[in-house]
PDB file of C-alpha atoms in Angstrom:
ATOM      1  CA  UNK A 231     174.581 -44.993 -91.072  1.00 49.00           C
ATOM      2  CA  UNK A 232     178.326 -45.435 -90.826  1.00 54.00           C
ATOM      3  CA  UNK A 233     179.536 -47.000 -87.599  1.00 55.00           C
ATOM      4  CA  UNK A 234     182.569 -46.127 -85.537  1.00 57.00           C
ATOM      5  CA  UNK A 235     184.358 -48.886 -83.676  1.00 61.00           C
ATOM      6  CA  UNK A 236     182.499 -47.737 -80.548  1.00 60.00           C
ATOM      7  CA  UNK A 237     179.174 -48.595 -82.226  1.00 64.00           C
ATOM      8  CA  UNK A 238     179.874 -52.134 -83.375  1.00 84.00           C
ATOM      9  CA  UNK A 239     176.878 -54.336 -83.932  1.00 88.00           C
ATOM     10  CA  UNK A 240     175.878 -56.774 -86.627  1.00 93.00           C
ATOM     11  CA  UNK A 241     174.720 -54.863 -89.685  1.00 94.00           C
ATOM     12  CA  UNK A 242     176.779 -51.752 -88.870  1.00 93.00           C
ATOM     13  CA  UNK A 243     178.361 -50.190 -91.945  1.00 95.00           C
ATOM     14  CA  UNK A 244     181.869 -48.774 -92.321  1.00 95.00           C
ATOM     15  CA  UNK A 245     182.120 -45.242 -93.705  1.00 95.00           C
ATOM     16  CA  UNK A 246     182.250 -45.826 -97.502  1.00 98.00           C
ATOM     17  CA  UNK A 247     185.423 -44.924 -99.379  1.00 98.00           C
ATOM     18  CA  UNK A 248     184.884 -43.270-102.772  1.00 98.00           C
ATOM     19  CA  UNK A 249     187.759 -43.924-105.163  1.00 96.00           C
ATOM     20  CA  UNK A 250     188.877 -41.306-107.658  1.00 95.00           C
ATOM     21  CA  UNK A 251     188.548 -42.466-111.289  1.00 96.00           C
ATOM     22  CA  UNK A 252     191.305 -44.954-112.101  1.00 96.00           C
ATOM     23  CA  UNK A 253     193.678 -43.095-114.423  1.00 96.00           C
ATOM     24  CA  UNK A 254     196.423 -44.411-116.678  1.00 96.00           C
ATOM     25  CA  UNK A 255     198.887 -42.616-114.420  1.00 96.00           C
ATOM     26  CA  UNK A 256     197.528 -44.505-111.404  1.00 96.00           C
ATOM     27  CA  UNK A 257     198.002 -47.801-113.286  1.00 97.00           C
ATOM     28  CA  UNK A 258     201.553 -46.888-114.349  1.00 96.00           C
ATOM     29  CA  UNK A 259     202.533 -45.818-110.841  1.00 96.00           C
ATOM     30  CA  UNK A 260     200.975 -48.937-109.333  1.00 96.00           C
ATOM     31  CA  UNK A 261     202.801 -51.127-111.872  1.00 96.00           C
ATOM     32  CA  UNK A 262     206.090 -49.602-110.759  1.00 96.00           C
ATOM     33  CA  UNK A 263     205.311 -49.840-107.076  1.00 95.00           C
ATOM     34  CA  UNK A 264     203.977 -53.396-107.207  1.00 95.00           C
ATOM     35  CA  UNK A 265     206.299 -54.832-109.826  1.00 95.00           C
ATOM     36  CA  UNK A 266     203.261 -56.019-111.825  1.00 94.00           C
ATOM     37  CA  UNK A 267     204.145 -54.782-115.299  1.00 95.00           C
ATOM     38  CA  UNK A 268     201.684 -57.031-117.135  1.00 95.00           C
ATOM     39  CA  UNK A 269     200.911 -55.061-120.319  1.00 96.00           C
ATOM     40  CA  UNK A 270     197.176 -55.722-119.934  1.00 96.00           C
ATOM     41  CA  UNK A 271     197.287 -52.936-117.309  1.00 95.00           C
ATOM     42  CA  UNK A 272     199.320 -50.319-119.168  1.00 95.00           C
ATOM     43  CA  UNK A 273     199.420 -51.021-122.923  1.00 96.00           C
ATOM     44  CA  UNK A 274     196.186 -50.245-124.784  1.00 96.00           C
ATOM     45  CA  UNK A 275     197.403 -52.011-127.964  1.00 97.00           C
ATOM     46  CA  UNK A 276     198.092 -55.162-125.959  1.00 97.00           C
ATOM     47  CA  UNK A 277     194.680 -54.915-124.257  1.00 96.00           C
ATOM     48  CA  UNK A 278     192.894 -54.519-127.599  1.00 97.00           C
ATOM     49  CA  UNK A 279     194.808 -57.466-129.073  1.00 97.00           C
ATOM     50  CA  UNK A 280     193.496 -59.458-126.103  1.00 95.00           C
ATOM     51  CA  UNK A 281     189.922 -58.497-127.015  1.00 96.00           C
ATOM     52  CA  UNK A 282     189.404 -55.712-124.479  1.00 95.00           C
ATOM     53  CA  UNK A 283     188.322 -52.151-125.192  1.00 95.00           C
ATOM     54  CA  UNK A 284     191.098 -50.723-123.023  1.00 96.00           C
ATOM     55  CA  UNK A 285     193.506 -51.557-120.219  1.00 97.00           C
ATOM     56  CA  UNK A 286     192.197 -52.684-116.847  1.00 96.00           C
ATOM     57  CA  UNK A 287     193.208 -52.016-113.281  1.00 96.00           C
ATOM     58  CA  UNK A 288     195.364 -54.411-111.312  1.00 95.00           C
ATOM     59  CA  UNK A 289     193.325 -56.604-108.990  1.00 94.00           C
ATOM     60  CA  UNK A 290     195.771 -55.865-106.198  1.00 95.00           C
ATOM     61  CA  UNK A 291     195.123 -52.150-106.669  1.00 96.00           C
ATOM     62  CA  UNK A 292     191.454 -52.781-105.856  1.00 95.00           C
ATOM     63  CA  UNK A 293     192.471 -54.911-102.903  1.00 96.00           C
ATOM     64  CA  UNK A 294     194.682 -52.047-101.761  1.00 96.00           C
ATOM     65  CA  UNK A 295     191.707 -49.701-101.837  1.00 96.00           C
ATOM     66  CA  UNK A 296     189.757 -52.126 -99.653  1.00 96.00           C
ATOM     67  CA  UNK A 297     192.731 -52.191 -97.307  1.00 96.00           C
ATOM     68  CA  UNK A 298     192.545 -48.399 -97.162  1.00 97.00           C
ATOM     69  CA  UNK A 299     188.863 -48.697 -96.236  1.00 97.00           C
ATOM     70  CA  UNK A 300     189.867 -50.969 -93.358  1.00 96.00           C
ATOM     71  CA  UNK A 301     192.742 -48.835 -92.090  1.00 96.00           C
ATOM     72  CA  UNK A 302     190.539 -45.763 -92.315  1.00 95.00           C
ATOM     73  CA  UNK A 303     188.286 -47.479 -89.796  1.00 93.00           C
ATOM     74  CA  UNK A 304     190.715 -49.304 -87.503  1.00 93.00           C
ATOM     75  CA  UNK A 305     194.489 -49.083 -86.994  1.00 93.00           C
ATOM     76  CA  UNK A 306     196.403 -51.656 -89.040  1.00 94.00           C
ATOM     77  CA  UNK A 307     197.486 -53.515 -85.885  1.00 94.00           C
ATOM     78  CA  UNK A 308     193.839 -54.450 -85.269  1.00 94.00           C
ATOM     79  CA  UNK A 309     193.445 -56.311 -88.558  1.00 96.00           C
ATOM     80  CA  UNK A 310     193.577 -60.040 -87.801  1.00 96.00           C
ATOM     81  CA  UNK A 311     192.813 -61.349 -91.283  1.00 97.00           C
ATOM     82  CA  UNK A 312     191.929 -59.969 -94.685  1.00 98.00           C
ATOM     83  CA  UNK A 313     191.094 -61.794 -97.892  1.00 97.00           C
ATOM     84  CA  UNK A 314     189.510 -60.882-101.198  1.00 97.00           C
ATOM     85  CA  UNK A 315     188.134 -62.459-104.339  1.00 97.00           C
ATOM     86  CA  UNK A 316     188.296 -60.800-107.732  1.00 96.00           C
ATOM     87  CA  UNK A 317     184.900 -61.126-109.421  1.00 97.00           C
ATOM     88  CA  UNK A 318     184.917 -58.595-112.297  1.00 97.00           C
ATOM     89  CA  UNK A 319     187.231 -56.303-114.243  1.00 95.00           C
ATOM     90  CA  UNK A 320     187.809 -52.730-113.115  1.00 96.00           C
ATOM     91  CA  UNK A 321     188.344 -50.740-116.324  1.00 95.00           C
ATOM     92  CA  UNK A 322     190.548 -47.678-116.594  1.00 96.00           C
ATOM     93  CA  UNK A 323     188.615 -44.468-115.789  1.00 96.00           C
ATOM     94  CA  UNK A 324     186.195 -46.401-113.564  1.00 95.00           C
ATOM     95  CA  UNK A 325     184.901 -44.821-110.402  1.00 96.00           C
ATOM     96  CA  UNK A 326     184.263 -47.136-107.513  1.00 97.00           C
ATOM     97  CA  UNK A 327     183.217 -47.183-103.914  1.00 98.00           C
ATOM     98  CA  UNK A 328     184.567 -49.474-101.217  1.00 98.00           C
ATOM     99  CA  UNK A 329     182.062 -50.610 -98.618  1.00 98.00           C
ATOM    100  CA  UNK A 330     181.972 -52.865 -95.616  1.00 98.00           C
ATOM    101  CA  UNK A 331     179.569 -54.066 -92.993  1.00 97.00           C
ATOM    102  CA  UNK A 332     179.764 -56.083 -89.807  1.00 96.00           C
ATOM    103  CA  UNK A 333     178.400 -59.599 -90.249  1.00 97.00           C
ATOM    104  CA  UNK A 334     179.532 -61.138 -86.960  1.00 96.00           C
ATOM    105  CA  UNK A 335     180.996 -60.186 -83.598  1.00 94.00           C
ATOM    106  CA  UNK A 336     182.863 -62.818 -81.580  1.00 92.00           C
ATOM    107  CA  UNK A 337     185.209 -63.090 -78.667  1.00 91.00           C
ATOM    108  CA  UNK A 338     188.398 -64.941 -79.578  1.00 89.00           C
ATOM    109  CA  UNK A 339     191.327 -65.431 -77.220  1.00 85.00           C
ATOM    110  CA  UNK A 340     189.907 -62.787 -74.903  1.00 86.00           C
ATOM    111  CA  UNK A 341     189.590 -60.249 -77.697  1.00 89.00           C
ATOM    112  CA  UNK A 342     186.378 -58.938 -79.233  1.00 91.00           C
ATOM    113  CA  UNK A 343     186.500 -59.221 -82.997  1.00 94.00           C
ATOM    114  CA  UNK A 344     184.218 -58.111 -85.800  1.00 96.00           C
ATOM    115  CA  UNK A 345     183.970 -60.009 -89.063  1.00 97.00           C
ATOM    116  CA  UNK A 346     183.365 -57.655 -91.988  1.00 98.00           C
ATOM    117  CA  UNK A 347     181.936 -58.254 -95.450  1.00 98.00           C
ATOM    118  CA  UNK A 348     183.709 -56.016 -97.963  1.00 98.00           C
ATOM    119  CA  UNK A 349     183.131 -54.994-101.577  1.00 98.00           C
ATOM    120  CA  UNK A 350     184.376 -52.714-104.323  1.00 98.00           C
ATOM    121  CA  UNK A 351     181.478 -51.589-106.511  1.00 98.00           C
ATOM    122  CA  UNK A 352     181.604 -49.565-109.730  1.00 97.00           C
ATOM    123  CA  UNK A 353     179.273 -46.640-110.379  1.00 96.00           C
ATOM    124  CA  UNK A 354     177.092 -48.886-112.590  1.00 96.00           C
ATOM    125  CA  UNK A 355     176.597 -51.346-109.734  1.00 97.00           C
ATOM    126  CA  UNK A 356     179.096 -53.959-110.907  1.00 97.00           C
ATOM    127  CA  UNK A 357     180.886 -55.562-107.968  1.00 98.00           C
ATOM    128  CA  UNK A 358     184.541 -56.072-108.902  1.00 97.00           C
ATOM    129  CA  UNK A 359     185.940 -57.370-105.645  1.00 97.00           C
ATOM    130  CA  UNK A 360     184.458 -59.041-102.591  1.00 98.00           C
ATOM    131  CA  UNK A 361     186.222 -59.749 -99.370  1.00 97.00           C
ATOM    132  CA  UNK A 362     186.146 -60.465 -95.718  1.00 98.00           C
ATOM    133  CA  UNK A 363     188.206 -59.171 -92.834  1.00 98.00           C
ATOM    134  CA  UNK A 364     188.395 -59.797 -89.127  1.00 97.00           C
ATOM    135  CA  UNK A 365     189.350 -56.850 -86.932  1.00 96.00           C
ATOM    136  CA  UNK A 366     189.829 -56.470 -83.212  1.00 94.00           C
ATOM    137  CA  UNK A 367     187.411 -54.008 -81.686  1.00 89.00           C
ATOM    138  CA  UNK A 368     187.887 -52.196 -78.450  1.00 70.00           C
ATOM    139  CA  UNK A 369     184.444 -51.455 -77.179  1.00 49.00           C
ATOM    140  CA  UNK A 370     182.005 -52.704 -74.601  1.00 43.00           C
ATOM    141  CA  UNK A 371     180.033 -55.571 -76.064  1.00 39.00           C
ATOM    142  CA  UNK A 372     176.283 -55.441 -75.461  1.00 40.00           C
ATOM    143  CA  UNK A 373     174.621 -58.801 -74.814  1.00 36.00           C
TER     144      UNK A 373
END
């Protein structure tokens, strides 16, 4: 069951974020917006010469989707830290889901904070990105 910030407890899950299939247009637009014009993301001939079947999504695009998962759950000003690790390729046309769950709740500097475990997972179960975030929560903590 997806948790709202009023229902924070260890093991609570964020509402999952389903990502539309990654299109070539998405990769081209992201290349322009991010300044990452590495041809491995937009040039199929280059990708094949590198031994791949096709182009692959930018890692930062996946990280951006995880950021969208976070900001869909809490306002951006509540995010205290956010990090990610790229663990597998996200191919073009992939569909993925971003997920997160609460792994710890602490009080830091008078503020209640939840530590979240995050992931981007492809439809076949491959995890392409893992991460962790700390967010401030505004709820009554139950001892």
